[in-house]
Coordinates of C-alpha atoms in Angstrom, one line a residue:
Chain A
X8 CA 50.9 -45.2 91.4
X9 CA 52.2 -46.9 88.4
X10 CA 50.3 -45.6 85.2
X11 CA 49.5 -48.0 82.5
X12 CA 51.1 -47.7 79.0
X13 CA 47.7 -46.8 77.5
X14 CA 47.1 -44.0 79.9
X15 CA 50.6 -42.5 79.3
X16 CA 50.1 -42.7 75.5
X17 CA 46.8 -40.9 76.1
X18 CA 48.5 -38.1 78.2
X19 CA 51.2 -37.9 75.5
X20 CA 48.7 -37.6 72.7
X21 CA 46.9 -34.8 74.6
X22 CA 50.1 -32.9 75.2
X23 CA 51.0 -33.4 71.5
X24 CA 47.8 -31.8 70.3
X25 CA 48.4 -28.7 72.5
X26 CA 52.0 -28.5 71.4
X27 CA 51.0 -28.9 67.8
X28 CA 48.4 -26.1 68.1
X29 CA 50.6 -23.7 69.9
X30 CA 53.7 -24.3 67.6
X31 CA 51.6 -23.6 64.6
X32 CA 50.0 -20.6 66.1
X33 CA 53.5 -19.1 67.2
X34 CA 54.9 -19.9 63.8
X35 CA 52.2 -18.1 62.1
X36 CA 52.6 -14.9 64.4
X37 CA 56.4 -15.3 64.1
X38 CA 56.3 -15.4 60.3
X39 CA 54.3 -12.2 60.1
X40 CA 56.8 -10.6 62.4
X41 CA 59.9 -11.9 60.6
X42 CA 58.5 -10.9 57.1
X43 CA 57.7 -7.4 58.2
X44 CA 61.4 -6.8 59.1
X45 CA 62.9 -8.8 56.1
X46 CA 64.3 -7.4 53.1
X47 CA 63.9 -10.1 50.5
X48 CA 62.5 -13.5 51.4
X49 CA 62.2 -16.0 48.6
X50 CA 62.6 -19.7 49.0
X51 CA 64.8 -19.6 52.2
X52 CA 64.2 -20.2 56.0
X53 CA 64.9 -16.5 56.8
X54 CA 65.0 -13.3 54.8
X55 CA 68.2 -12.2 53.2
X56 CA 68.5 -9.1 55.5
X57 CA 66.6 -7.2 58.0
X58 CA 65.2 -3.6 57.8
X59 CA 62.6 -1.4 59.5
X60 CA 61.7 0.4 56.2
X61 CA 58.3 -1.5 55.7
X62 CA 57.1 0.3 58.9
X63 CA 57.6 3.6 57.3
X64 CA 56.2 2.5 54.0
X65 CA 53.2 1.1 55.7
X66 CA 52.7 4.0 57.8
X67 CA 52.6 6.3 54.5
X68 CA 50.8 3.8 52.1
X69 CA 47.8 3.0 54.5
X70 CA 47.6 6.4 56.1
X71 CA 48.1 4.6 59.4
X72 CA 48.3 7.9 61.4
X73 CA 44.7 8.6 60.3
X74 CA 43.6 5.1 60.8
X75 CA 45.0 4.8 64.3
X76 CA 43.4 8.2 65.2
X77 CA 40.1 7.0 63.9
X78 CA 40.6 3.7 65.9
X79 CA 41.6 5.5 69.0
X80 CA 38.5 7.8 68.8
X81 CA 36.1 5.0 68.0
X82 CA 37.3 2.7 70.7
X83 CA 37.5 5.5 73.2
X84 CA 33.9 6.7 72.6
X85 CA 32.6 3.0 72.7
X86 CA 34.4 2.2 76.0
X87 CA 33.3 5.5 77.6
X88 CA 29.6 5.3 76.4
X89 CA 29.3 1.6 77.3
X90 CA 30.5 2.4 80.8
X91 CA 28.1 5.3 81.1
X92 CA 25.1 3.4 79.8
X93 CA 26.0 0.0 81.2
X94 CA 27.1 0.5 84.8
X95 CA 23.7 2.4 85.9
X96 CA 21.7 -0.1 84.0
X97 CA 23.5 -3.0 85.8
X98 CA 23.0 -1.0 89.1
X99 CA 19.2 -0.9 88.4
X100 CA 19.0 -4.6 87.4
X101 CA 21.1 -5.8 90.4
X102 CA 19.1 -3.8 93.1
X103 CA 15.7 -3.5 92.0
X104 CA 12.9 -6.1 91.3
X105 CA 10.5 -4.8 88.8
X106 CA 7.9 -6.3 86.6
X107 CA 9.6 -6.3 83.3
X108 CA 13.0 -7.3 84.6
X109 CA 13.2 -10.8 82.8
X110 CA 12.1 -9.2 79.6
X111 CA 15.0 -6.5 80.0
X112 CA 17.4 -9.3 80.7
X113 CA 16.3 -11.3 77.6
X114 CA 16.6 -8.1 75.7
X115 CA 20.2 -7.6 76.7
X116 CA 21.2 -11.2 76.1
X117 CA 20.0 -11.2 72.6
X118 CA 22.8 -9.1 71.0
X119 CA 25.2 -11.4 72.7
X120 CA 23.8 -14.5 71.3
X121 CA 23.0 -13.4 67.7
X122 CA 26.4 -13.0 65.7
X123 CA 27.4 -9.5 64.7
X124 CA 27.2 -10.4 60.8
X125 CA 23.5 -11.3 61.2
X126 CA 22.3 -8.2 62.8
X127 CA 24.9 -6.1 61.3
X128 CA 23.3 -6.1 58.0
X129 CA 20.0 -4.8 58.8
X130 CA 21.8 -2.4 61.2
X131 CA 23.9 -1.1 58.6
X132 CA 20.9 -0.6 56.4
X133 CA 19.3 1.4 59.0
X134 CA 22.3 3.5 59.7
X135 CA 22.9 4.3 55.9
X136 CA 19.2 5.3 55.7
X137 CA 19.6 7.6 58.5
X138 CA 22.7 9.0 57.0
X139 CA 25.0 7.8 59.6
X140 CA 26.5 5.0 57.5
X141 CA 30.3 5.4 56.7
X142 CA 30.6 8.0 59.5
X143 CA 32.6 7.7 62.8
X144 CA 29.2 8.1 64.7
X145 CA 27.8 5.1 62.9
X146 CA 30.8 3.0 63.8
X147 CA 30.5 3.9 67.3
X148 CA 26.7 3.4 67.5
X149 CA 27.1 0.0 65.8
X150 CA 29.8 -1.1 68.3
X151 CA 27.7 -0.2 71.3
X152 CA 25.1 -2.8 70.5
X153 CA 27.2 -5.8 71.8
X154 CA 29.4 -3.8 74.3
X155 CA 26.6 -2.2 76.5
X156 CA 24.8 -5.5 77.3
X157 CA 28.2 -7.1 77.8
X158 CA 29.2 -4.3 80.4
X159 CA 25.8 -4.8 82.1
X160 CA 26.1 -8.6 82.5
X161 CA 29.6 -8.4 83.7
X162 CA 28.8 -5.6 86.3
X163 CA 25.6 -7.2 87.8
X164 CA 27.5 -9.8 90.0
X165 CA 30.0 -7.1 91.0
X166 CA 27.1 -4.7 92.2
X167 CA 25.3 -7.5 94.0
X168 CA 28.5 -8.1 96.1
X169 CA 28.2 -4.7 97.6
X170 CA 26.3 -4.5 100.9
X171 CA 23.1 -2.5 100.1
X172 CA 23.4 -0.8 103.5
X173 CA 26.3 1.2 102.1
X174 CA 24.0 2.9 99.8
X175 CA 21.4 3.2 102.4
X176 CA 23.8 5.0 104.6
X177 CA 24.7 7.4 101.9
X178 CA 21.1 8.1 101.2
X179 CA 20.6 8.7 105.1
X180 CA 23.4 11.2 105.0
X181 CA 21.5 13.1 102.3
X182 CA 23.3 12.1 99.1
X183 CA 21.0 12.0 96.0
X184 CA 21.4 9.1 93.7
X185 CA 24.0 11.0 91.5
X186 CA 26.2 11.8 94.5
X187 CA 25.9 8.3 95.9
X188 CA 27.1 7.0 92.5
X189 CA 30.1 9.2 92.1
X190 CA 31.3 9.1 95.9
X191 CA 30.1 5.8 97.0
X192 CA 29.5 3.3 94.3
X193 CA 32.0 4.0 91.6
X194 CA 35.0 4.0 93.9
X195 CA 33.9 0.6 95.3
X196 CA 33.1 -0.7 91.9
X197 CA 36.3 0.4 90.3
X198 CA 37.9 -3.0 89.9
X199 CA 34.9 -4.4 88.1
X200 CA 34.4 -1.3 86.0
X201 CA 37.9 -1.4 85.0
X202 CA 37.8 -5.2 84.1
X203 CA 34.5 -4.8 82.1
X204 CA 35.8 -1.8 80.2
X205 CA 39.3 -3.3 79.4
X206 CA 37.4 -6.3 77.9
X207 CA 35.2 -3.8 75.9
X208 CA 38.4 -2.2 74.8
X209 CA 40.1 -5.5 73.5
X210 CA 36.8 -6.6 71.8
X211 CA 36.3 -3.3 70.1
X212 CA 39.8 -3.2 68.6
X213 CA 39.2 -6.6 67.2
X214 CA 35.5 -6.2 66.2
X215 CA 35.7 -6.7 62.5
X216 CA 32.2 -7.4 61.2
X217 CA 30.1 -4.5 62.7
X218 CA 32.8 -1.9 61.7
X219 CA 33.4 -3.5 58.3
X220 CA 29.6 -3.3 57.6
X221 CA 29.1 0.2 58.8
X222 CA 32.4 2.1 58.1
X223 CA 33.2 4.2 55.1
X224 CA 36.7 5.4 53.7
X225 CA 37.1 7.9 56.4
X226 CA 35.9 5.8 59.4
X227 CA 37.9 2.6 59.0
X228 CA 39.6 1.2 62.1
X229 CA 42.8 -0.6 62.1
X230 CA 41.4 -4.2 61.7
X231 CA 39.2 -3.2 58.8
X232 CA 42.0 -1.2 57.1
X233 CA 44.1 -4.4 57.5
X234 CA 41.2 -6.5 55.9
X235 CA 41.2 -4.1 52.9
X236 CA 45.0 -4.3 52.6
X237 CA 45.0 -8.2 52.6
X238 CA 42.0 -8.2 50.2
X239 CA 43.7 -6.0 47.8
X240 CA 47.2 -7.5 48.2
X241 CA 49.3 -7.6 45.1
X242 CA 49.1 -3.9 44.7
X243 CA 51.3 -3.3 47.7
X244 CA 54.4 -5.1 49.0
X245 CA 53.6 -8.1 51.1
X246 CA 56.0 -6.9 53.8
X247 CA 54.2 -3.6 54.4
X248 CA 50.9 -5.4 54.8
X249 CA 52.8 -7.7 57.4
X250 CA 54.2 -4.5 59.1
X251 CA 50.6 -3.2 59.4
X252 CA 49.5 -6.6 60.8
X253 CA 52.4 -6.2 63.4
X254 CA 51.1 -2.8 64.4
X255 CA 47.6 -4.1 64.7
X256 CA 48.9 -7.0 66.9
X257 CA 50.9 -4.7 69.1
X258 CA 47.9 -2.5 69.8
X259 CA 45.7 -5.5 70.6
X260 CA 48.5 -7.4 72.7
X261 CA 49.3 -4.2 74.8
X262 CA 45.7 -4.0 75.9
X263 CA 45.4 -7.7 76.3
X264 CA 48.4 -7.7 78.6
X265 CA 47.0 -4.8 80.7
X266 CA 43.6 -6.6 80.7
X267 CA 44.9 -9.9 81.8
X268 CA 46.2 -8.2 85.0
X269 CA 42.7 -7.6 86.1
X270 CA 40.7 -10.4 84.6
X271 CA 40.7 -14.2 84.3
X272 CA 41.4 -15.2 80.7
X273 CA 38.1 -17.3 80.6
X274 CA 36.3 -14.0 81.0
X275 CA 37.3 -12.9 77.6
X276 CA 35.0 -15.5 76.1
X277 CA 32.6 -15.8 79.0
X278 CA 30.3 -13.2 77.7
X279 CA 29.8 -12.1 81.3
X280 CA 27.6 -15.2 82.1
X281 CA 30.0 -17.0 84.5
X282 CA 28.8 -20.6 85.0
X283 CA 28.8 -21.6 88.7
X284 CA 32.3 -22.5 89.7
Chain B
X8 CA 8.5 7.5 81.0
X9 CA 4.7 7.7 81.0
X10 CA 4.9 6.0 84.5
X11 CA 6.9 8.9 85.8
X12 CA 4.4 11.5 84.5
X13 CA 1.4 9.6 85.9
X14 CA 3.0 9.5 89.2
X15 CA 3.3 13.2 89.2
X16 CA -0.1 13.9 88.2
X17 CA -1.7 11.4 90.7
X18 CA 0.4 12.6 93.7
X19 CA 2.5 10.6 96.1
X20 CA 0.2 7.6 96.6
X21 CA 0.9 6.3 93.1
X22 CA 4.6 7.1 93.5
X23 CA 4.5 5.0 96.6
X24 CA 2.7 2.2 94.9
X25 CA 5.3 2.2 92.1
X26 CA 8.2 2.1 94.5
X27 CA 6.6 -0.8 96.2
X28 CA 6.6 -2.6 93.0
X29 CA 10.4 -1.8 92.5
X30 CA 10.0 1.3 90.1
X31 CA 11.7 4.4 91.5
X32 CA 14.5 6.7 90.4
X33 CA 17.2 4.1 90.4
X34 CA 15.1 1.6 88.1
X35 CA 14.8 4.3 85.6
X36 CA 18.7 4.0 85.0
X37 CA 17.9 1.1 83.0
X38 CA 16.0 3.0 80.5
X39 CA 18.9 4.5 78.3
X40 CA 20.3 1.0 78.0
X41 CA 17.0 -0.4 76.9
X42 CA 16.4 2.5 74.6
X43 CA 19.8 1.8 72.9
X44 CA 19.1 -1.9 72.3
X45 CA 15.5 -1.3 71.2
X46 CA 16.8 1.4 68.8
X47 CA 19.9 -0.2 67.4
X48 CA 19.0 -3.9 67.7
X49 CA 15.4 -4.6 67.7
X50 CA 14.3 -1.9 65.5
X51 CA 16.8 -2.7 62.7
X52 CA 15.9 -6.4 63.0
X53 CA 12.3 -5.6 62.5
X54 CA 13.0 -3.1 59.9
X55 CA 15.1 -5.7 58.0
X56 CA 12.3 -8.3 58.3
X57 CA 9.7 -5.9 56.8
X58 CA 12.3 -4.8 54.2
X59 CA 12.8 -8.4 53.2
X60 CA 9.2 -8.8 52.1
X61 CA 9.4 -5.6 49.9
X62 CA 11.6 -7.0 47.1
X63 CA 12.3 -5.1 43.9
X64 CA 9.8 -7.1 41.8
X65 CA 7.0 -6.0 44.2
X66 CA 5.8 -9.4 45.3
X67 CA 5.6 -10.5 48.9
X68 CA 8.0 -13.4 49.0
X69 CA 10.0 -12.5 45.9
X70 CA 13.4 -12.5 47.8
X71 CA 12.7 -15.8 49.6
X72 CA 11.5 -17.4 46.3
X73 CA 14.7 -16.1 44.5
X74 CA 16.9 -17.4 47.3
X75 CA 15.6 -20.9 47.4
X76 CA 15.5 -21.3 43.6
X77 CA 19.0 -20.2 42.8
X78 CA 21.5 -22.8 43.6
X79 CA 24.2 -20.1 43.8
X80 CA 22.3 -18.6 46.7
X81 CA 20.7 -21.5 48.5
X82 CA 23.8 -23.5 48.1
X83 CA 25.5 -21.1 50.6
X84 CA 23.6 -22.6 53.4
X85 CA 25.2 -26.0 52.8
X86 CA 28.6 -24.7 52.1
X87 CA 28.3 -22.8 55.4
X88 CA 27.1 -25.8 57.4
X89 CA 29.8 -27.9 55.8
X90 CA 32.3 -25.7 57.3
X91 CA 30.8 -24.8 60.6
X92 CA 29.7 -28.3 61.7
X93 CA 32.8 -30.2 61.2
X94 CA 34.9 -27.4 62.7
X95 CA 32.7 -27.0 65.7
X96 CA 32.6 -30.7 66.3
X97 CA 36.4 -31.1 65.9
X98 CA 37.0 -28.2 68.3
X99 CA 34.8 -29.7 70.9
X100 CA 36.3 -33.1 70.5
X101 CA 39.9 -31.8 71.1
X102 CA 39.0 -29.3 73.8
X103 CA 37.3 -31.9 76.1
X104 CA 40.4 -34.2 76.8
X105 CA 42.6 -31.0 76.9
X106 CA 40.4 -29.4 79.5
X107 CA 40.4 -32.5 81.6
X108 CA 44.3 -32.5 81.4
X109 CA 44.6 -28.8 82.1
X110 CA 42.2 -29.0 85.1
X111 CA 44.8 -31.0 87.0
X112 CA 47.6 -28.4 86.4
X113 CA 48.4 -25.8 89.0
X114 CA 49.7 -23.2 86.6
X115 CA 46.9 -22.9 84.0
X116 CA 47.2 -19.2 83.6
X117 CA 50.2 -19.3 81.2
X118 CA 48.5 -21.9 78.9
X119 CA 45.1 -20.2 78.9
X120 CA 46.8 -16.8 78.2
X121 CA 48.5 -18.3 75.1
X122 CA 45.3 -19.6 74.1
X123 CA 43.5 -16.4 74.4
X124 CA 45.9 -14.9 71.8
X125 CA 44.1 -15.9 68.7
X126 CA 40.7 -14.7 70.0
X127 CA 42.1 -11.2 70.6
X128 CA 44.1 -11.1 67.4
X129 CA 40.9 -12.0 65.4
X130 CA 40.1 -13.8 62.2
X131 CA 41.6 -11.1 60.1
X132 CA 45.1 -11.4 61.4
X133 CA 45.0 -15.1 61.5
X134 CA 44.0 -15.2 57.8
X135 CA 46.8 -12.8 57.1
X136 CA 49.5 -14.9 58.9
X137 CA 48.2 -18.0 57.2
X138 CA 48.8 -16.7 53.7
X139 CA 52.3 -16.7 54.5
X140 CA 52.8 -19.4 57.1
X141 CA 51.0 -22.0 55.0
X142 CA 52.1 -20.8 51.6
X143 CA 54.3 -22.8 49.3
X144 CA 57.4 -21.3 50.6
X145 CA 56.2 -20.9 54.2
X146 CA 57.7 -22.3 57.3
X147 CA 55.0 -25.0 57.6
X148 CA 55.7 -26.6 54.2
X149 CA 59.5 -26.1 54.7
X150 CA 59.4 -27.9 58.1
X151 CA 57.2 -30.8 56.7
X152 CA 59.5 -31.3 53.9
X153 CA 62.6 -31.0 56.1
X154 CA 61.2 -33.8 58.4
X155 CA 60.3 -35.8 55.5
X156 CA 56.5 -35.9 56.0
X157 CA 55.9 -34.2 52.7
X158 CA 57.7 -34.5 49.4
X159 CA 55.9 -31.6 47.7
X160 CA 54.4 -28.6 49.3
X161 CA 50.8 -28.9 50.0
X162 CA 48.4 -26.0 49.3
X163 CA 45.7 -25.5 51.9
X164 CA 45.1 -21.8 50.8
X165 CA 42.3 -20.6 48.5
X166 CA 40.0 -23.4 49.3
X167 CA 37.8 -25.4 51.9
X168 CA 41.0 -26.4 54.1
X169 CA 42.3 -23.0 54.4
X170 CA 39.2 -21.6 56.0
X171 CA 38.8 -24.9 57.9
X172 CA 42.3 -24.4 59.6
X173 CA 41.7 -20.7 60.3
X174 CA 38.4 -21.5 61.9
X175 CA 40.2 -24.1 64.1
X176 CA 42.9 -21.6 65.0
X177 CA 40.5 -18.9 66.0
X178 CA 37.6 -21.2 67.3
X179 CA 39.6 -23.6 69.3
X180 CA 40.6 -21.3 72.0
X181 CA 37.1 -20.0 72.4
X182 CA 35.8 -23.6 72.6
X183 CA 38.5 -24.7 74.9
X184 CA 38.1 -21.9 77.5
X185 CA 34.5 -22.3 77.7
X186 CA 34.8 -26.3 78.2
X187 CA 37.5 -25.5 80.7
X188 CA 35.2 -23.4 82.8
X189 CA 32.5 -26.0 82.8
X190 CA 34.9 -28.9 83.5
X191 CA 36.6 -27.0 86.4
X192 CA 33.0 -26.4 87.7
X193 CA 32.4 -30.1 88.5
X194 CA 33.1 -31.0 92.1
X195 CA 36.3 -33.3 92.2
X196 CA 34.9 -35.3 95.0
X197 CA 32.4 -36.9 92.6
X198 CA 35.3 -38.3 90.6
X199 CA 37.0 -39.4 93.9
X200 CA 33.8 -41.1 95.0
X201 CA 33.6 -43.0 91.6
X202 CA 37.2 -43.9 91.9
X203 CA 36.7 -45.4 95.4
X204 CA 33.9 -47.4 94.0
X205 CA 36.3 -48.8 91.6
X206 CA 35.5 -47.0 88.4
X207 CA 38.4 -46.7 85.8
X208 CA 39.4 -43.5 84.1
X209 CA 37.1 -44.4 81.0
X210 CA 34.2 -45.4 83.2
X211 CA 34.6 -42.2 85.4
X212 CA 34.4 -40.1 82.3
X213 CA 31.5 -42.0 80.8
X214 CA 29.3 -42.4 83.9
X215 CA 30.2 -39.3 85.9
X216 CA 31.6 -36.6 84.0
X217 CA 29.8 -36.7 80.6
X218 CA 26.3 -36.7 81.9
X219 CA 27.2 -33.7 84.2
X220 CA 29.0 -32.0 81.1
X221 CA 26.3 -32.4 78.5
X222 CA 24.4 -29.3 79.3
X223 CA 27.5 -27.1 79.3
X224 CA 28.8 -28.7 76.2
X225 CA 25.6 -28.1 74.4
X226 CA 25.9 -24.4 75.2
X227 CA 29.6 -24.4 74.2
X228 CA 28.6 -26.1 70.9
X229 CA 25.9 -23.5 70.2
X230 CA 28.2 -20.5 71.0
X231 CA 31.2 -21.9 69.0
X232 CA 28.9 -22.9 66.2
X233 CA 27.6 -19.4 65.9
X234 CA 31.1 -18.1 65.7
X235 CA 32.1 -20.5 62.9
X236 CA 28.8 -20.0 61.2
X237 CA 29.2 -16.3 60.7
X238 CA 32.8 -16.5 59.3
X239 CA 33.3 -13.8 56.6
X240 CA 37.1 -12.6 56.6
X241 CA 38.7 -15.9 56.4
X242 CA 36.3 -17.3 53.9
X243 CA 37.2 -14.3 51.7
X244 CA 40.9 -14.2 52.5
X245 CA 42.1 -17.6 52.6
X246 CA 39.2 -19.4 51.1
X247 CA 37.7 -19.6 47.6
X248 CA 34.9 -17.0 48.0
X249 CA 33.6 -17.5 44.6
X250 CA 33.1 -21.1 44.9
X251 CA 33.9 -23.6 47.5
X252 CA 33.7 -21.3 50.4
X253 CA 31.0 -18.9 49.4
X254 CA 29.4 -18.9 52.7
X255 CA 26.0 -17.2 53.5
X256 CA 27.5 -14.3 55.0
X257 CA 29.4 -13.5 51.7
X258 CA 26.0 -13.8 49.9
X259 CA 24.4 -11.3 52.2
X260 CA 27.3 -8.9 52.1
X261 CA 27.3 -9.0 48.2
X262 CA 23.7 -8.3 48.0
X263 CA 24.0 -5.3 50.3
X264 CA 27.1 -3.7 49.2
X265 CA 27.8 -4.8 45.6
X266 CA 24.2 -5.1 44.3
X267 CA 22.8 -2.4 46.7
X268 CA 19.7 -4.6 47.2
X269 CA 19.2 -4.1 50.8
X270 CA 15.9 -5.9 50.6
X271 CA 17.5 -9.1 49.4
X272 CA 20.4 -8.6 51.8
X273 CA 17.8 -8.3 54.7
X274 CA 16.1 -11.5 53.4
X275 CA 19.5 -13.4 53.5
X276 CA 20.3 -12.1 56.8
X277 CA 16.9 -13.4 58.1
X278 CA 17.5 -16.8 56.5
X279 CA 21.0 -16.8 58.2
X280 CA 19.4 -16.0 61.5
X281 CA 16.7 -18.7 61.0
X282 CA 19.0 -21.5 60.1
X283 CA 21.3 -20.6 63.0
X284 CA 18.3 -20.7 65.4
X285 CA 17.2 -24.0 64.0
X286 CA 20.6 -25.6 64.8
X287 CA 20.9 -23.9 68.2
X288 CA 17.1 -25.2 69.1
X289 CA 18.0 -28.6 67.8
X290 CA 21.2 -29.0 69.9
X291 CA 19.5 -27.6 73.1
X292 CA 16.5 -29.9 72.4
X293 CA 19.0 -32.9 72.4
X294 CA 20.3 -31.7 75.7
X295 CA 17.1 -32.3 77.5
X296 CA 17.4 -35.9 76.7
X297 CA 20.2 -36.1 79.2
X298 CA 20.6 -35.6 83.0
X299 CA 19.8 -32.1 84.2
X300 CA 20.9 -31.2 87.8
X301 CA 23.6 -29.8 90.0
X302 CA 27.2 -30.4 89.1
X303 CA 28.7 -28.7 92.0
X304 CA 27.8 -31.5 94.6
X305 CA 25.8 -30.8 97.8
X306 CA 27.1 -28.1 100.1
X307 CA 25.0 -28.8 103.0

């Protein structure tokens, strides 16, 4: 079929917009990367020379060892707890019809629909009043608010796919609900659990607002430390901030690549509510 | 929990009654999760709401009166909307034609993966990168001048356009992926039917796709708007946080962590939530003016 000139022009325009977006995005990422390895970069296309010393400088200046350890602890605890709380709740919601079910579903949707900064400020106030503000516990608790409902909503369709007779058989053979979970359900649900928890992982590493509002000097995660470094730039060399940004990028990208082996990219924004396909 | 205790007291009959209504051991698994949301989401929200009515001056509506009488404070609403509305609309308008094009591709995964990048990198990293990339000596200005499109470097940083660009960079992928999932959800045979009946591409879009897409696009608009609306890091890092891009979240943050006036901060957070809710309700209200029905076609 011969396409008209106008429709070709239209197709070209659409691809041009995609291209423009990707070129600028890649340029942006590449310039951070180049700057972090550059020696002196003033008024030229590329820096005068290349070095890795900014990484050592950033590591010392921003105490990245501590920050990474805090990030690891916070993200690990959030992933573990949201799995432990979210998967059983998803099971109950997928398998049982009970009077307040609609209210519970609405309750779980709310934290995903209200942006973190809106509920983060009252939440931070309450956590500070309770003496948890500025602590690692506070950071973990705050981050659980969006992740637990997310796990529940992602897991419900996975659980609904499993034949209920499998569980009935386990119960007939004398397994209690805990044994049934550990020996029957969890192994069958593993792909779903893995997908949900990886998404939680990627989101928690990148979760700025809640961690920013709740964390204190000793409980900053990498993304918050990066924000403060950029915010107070001028004190430190630009390149060491860029080096820190690259380290942050690397931590998220590794997990993103792992996550993409198990999940569809649209799930990352899908908030667990998949539209009918 | 009281339900459990009662059932023990009254013997097996009540337990069986409860089980018949769907309440048994497995149902109780939902309780820890509900308790978490009640404790860390609902309670702080109500606490903040109460706190916002207990301002420092002792009057009931002191915080709200102060907010709506001080242009430095109430102006933040318009500054936020002036950023969030155009950005969301632009993202949606670009996302629709691209989603229609990508829908026809076989290998969508590479492109969608590339587009997921800025979402996972987050606003802080994008703002950090922009500081250099769009700077006077950055690659953007250099390339523009080398091609001859610009004679002097343009400065987009430290102002409205810096935040605008950062919101497009982080917001577009989000809008696009949601739009794509709605567009691919429409049965292609509907388009074929329209084409058979002689409708051209523009007519097919206007008469077939658009009415089916409106509900999904309204939801996409709301979710993207909420993202753009609560912008904080980029408004501070690549914007002009004292003036042109003093968005409402900055005002709330400053009240809480610079003035330590948690009451005022809660009041601003409540206003922020209310404005957002108004926009979402308005957009979803407009949606009901359009067709509502299945988009996947009849499956017999």
